[in-house]
Amino acid sequence: MRKGAATRERLLAIAEAAVLAKGFEATSIEEIISEAGITKSGFFYHFRDKNELAREMVRRYVEANDALFDDVFGRARELSDDPLQALLIGLKLLAEVMADLPNGHPGCLIASVCYQERLFDREVIELSARSVRSWNARFRGYFEEIAAVHPPRAAVDGGIIMGRMLRDPQRLERQIMAFRSFVGLAFAPAPAPPGRGGMS
Amino acid sequence: MRKGAATRERLLAIAEAAVLAKGFEATSIEEIISEAGITKSGFFYHFRDKNELAREMVRRYVEANDALFDDVFGRARELSDDPLQALLIGLKLLAEVMADLPNGHPGCLIASVCYQERLFDREVIELSARSVRSWNARFRGYFEEIAAVHPPRAAVDGGIIMGRMLRDPQRLERQIMAFRSFVGLAFAPAPAPPGRGGMS
Amino acid sequence: MRKGAATRERLLAIAEAAVLAKGFEATSIEEIISEAGITKSGFFYHFRDKNELAREMVRRYVEANDALFDDVFGRARELSDDPLQALLIGLKLLAEVMADLPNGHPGCLIASVCYQERLFDREVIELSARSVRSWNARFRGYFEEIAAVHPPRAAVDGGIIMGRMLRDPQRLERQIMAFRSFVGLAFAPAPAPPGRGGMS
Amino acid sequence: MRKGAATRERLLAIAEAAVLAKGFEATSIEEIISEAGITKSGFFYHFRDKNELAREMVRRYVEANDALFDDVFGRARELSDDPLQALLIGLKLLAEVMADLPNGHPGCLIASVCYQERLFDREVIELSARSVRSWNARFRGYFEEIAAVHPPRAAVDGGIIMGRMLRDPQRLERQIMAFRSFVGLAFAPAPAPPGRGGMS
DNA sequence: ACTAGCGGGACTCCCCGTTGTT
DNA sequence: AACAACGGGGAGTCCCGCTAGT
């Protein structure tokens, strides 16, 4: 019972690393178990099939990620009462965490899933989509808190990956426009941001 | 010879769609040829092996993408002499192109390659990296032109995917910091329209 | 110990149904235990291996069958002193029993074994053969009793299955000839009701 | 094209022999190909999967059987104008054919299928049922021709196997009753067959 | 510019049975 | 009387690529 849980955890960790490097289909069970030092029977005792492995892998990743975000932005919150300052501090902390990873960020498991969506069952891709939506909600929440204090000057959101994951075709368009307004802000003479009418 | 080129093109198109949906490893030659209506021998007449298919697929994708960018930003250039205005117009045009795609952007083949890098030979991933670098160079060029005219207020660039593709672990950190400065700009003292947020 | 016997009996019943539907090899232990609601270890507590299950299954089936025959023909005997009448009564009773089974006769386990003989150890197929021989002996006995009273007009016995089970290649030939003499009798000059025909 | 058909035929013959000896599930593809002297790839070139093998195997068996019956009873017909005599001759010829088989009748593939029905797809079991029905129809036809000339004295038909194959639970009951009337005929004083009222 | 037929080698999944524990 | 965890060993499927033809 105790040993079983440890084995299971090891399998998930090994699988995650392999999937990030080669994709899900290209990651064979044989290779996972050979690294874990058990046999196929052991693997199939813990996971009924490869898709159950995927499910648990994604679940694990999402949980870890949420915990990290909660931790980072929670600590940031304690350092400043101004929500804008808190977010900026949080992002700085996050950047530091990422910078501390030994060989770069291993990559986003969700993005990997998204580019092989046909391989996974409903549950896995719903899990992924839900997780993306929760990140979205988190930042939207922060922005609304900030907007209540500081008047905003521009709007942002997703990208190609989010558009795929959430099945929202307009998201890419909005994202390009957001980048555009960022460019506008970055180079604009201090006040007077680029308005819609004056440009296209 | 004419018929051959058409068959080859069909194979590449079918393969690209399948790879975007399921990844490269999960896309079998057998499935491509069955959709193309030829036999395996026919496939191997056109491509010596699966990696040559990948190579030509990526080459095709990069060329189409570069042509699109050249077209969009070239036309934008003709509409304004100010490089900042030109970039903003170009991005607007790009967003329109993306919005016109029937069922959303099919996804980025390069990103797909990036998340399965172990599967491809040197040439394919170099091709991809070169392409990413060229997009980078393109925008850097634009930014430099702009900076020569307008004093900049912040700096930008990549993300997780770029970091992976170009093997530059610090890029993610820089990207988070860029997003951070964007947030700083967006809410800095100055009036403007309200917005929502997110991250890719 | 009481609970154990019940579990064991349940296992045998589930196994018998599954074997009749799919054959012995196709009936996995895993599926039996899942239907019985226990684990594999529980199964191996009751049966040392799969062949012991087969043995006990066949033994159980043969015993039940013999008991049924003893009962039916025993009761028939009490109803008439003439052995021919007794046999005819017994067959009628048997037909009634079969007609009362809810969804038809489940099939003959012995026939099933016979068509997968390579899968079983000596003991199982000997058990089966002995059982077939005992049915044979039973009917031969009845026939001899009858022949002592009524002069016979023809002779009968086995079929393909019996031929296989008893390893007697001539049996099929004899069976066809028996059917032939039956046909001869049925249509021989003498009045009687009309009929339809077939063959097993 | 020529070589392919020969290989395919060999595979079918080997498979049939093995299935008759051990059942379908217990007959592994590996063992078939090893006897045929080719590799698994060769096998899967000819049959998409194991069930397609089963389908073609049954189809082949039914065709051969029908051809044999047509031949035997056709020849019998030419030897006598009386349908009863023709059937009796045909059965004699059939018995001779069976007796000439080197090591006894290999067994009935249809019976084998019938005892593992859960393993096969719809098409296979329908094929089998259709074939059984066609045997039935054949004999019924003969009997009707005969009955038109000779007044019949009893009725017959199927058995356990037919009951299973055709999903007709009453068939076994009728079969026992047929055997009963046969016994009655065999031992009855020449005329006056056993009537219903006088016995049960 | 293709096709038929097959080799060789995974990969997923499953299955029977064992060992240690309760 | 039964469970957790795993060993060892295929079975069936599929896939990439080659050769010989046409």
Coordinates of C-alpha atoms (C1' of nucleotides) in Angstrom, one line a residue, chain B residues 1 7 39 41-42 45-46, chain E residues 1-7:
Chain B
M1 CA 5.7 14.5 -63.4
T7 CA 0.2 13.8 -55.3
T39 CA -0.5 2.8 -51.5
S41 CA 4.8 2.2 -52.2
G42 CA 3.5 5.4 -53.8
Y45 CA 8.3 7.0 -54.1
H46 CA 7.8 10.6 -53.0
Chain E
dA1 C1' 4.4 7.0 -61.0
dC2 C1' 3.0 3.7 -59.0
dT3 C1' 1.4 -1.6 -56.8
dA4 C1' 1.6 -6.3 -54.4
dG5 C1' 3.5 -8.8 -51.0
dC6 C1' 6.2 -9.3 -47.1
dG7 C1' 10.3 -8.6 -43.3

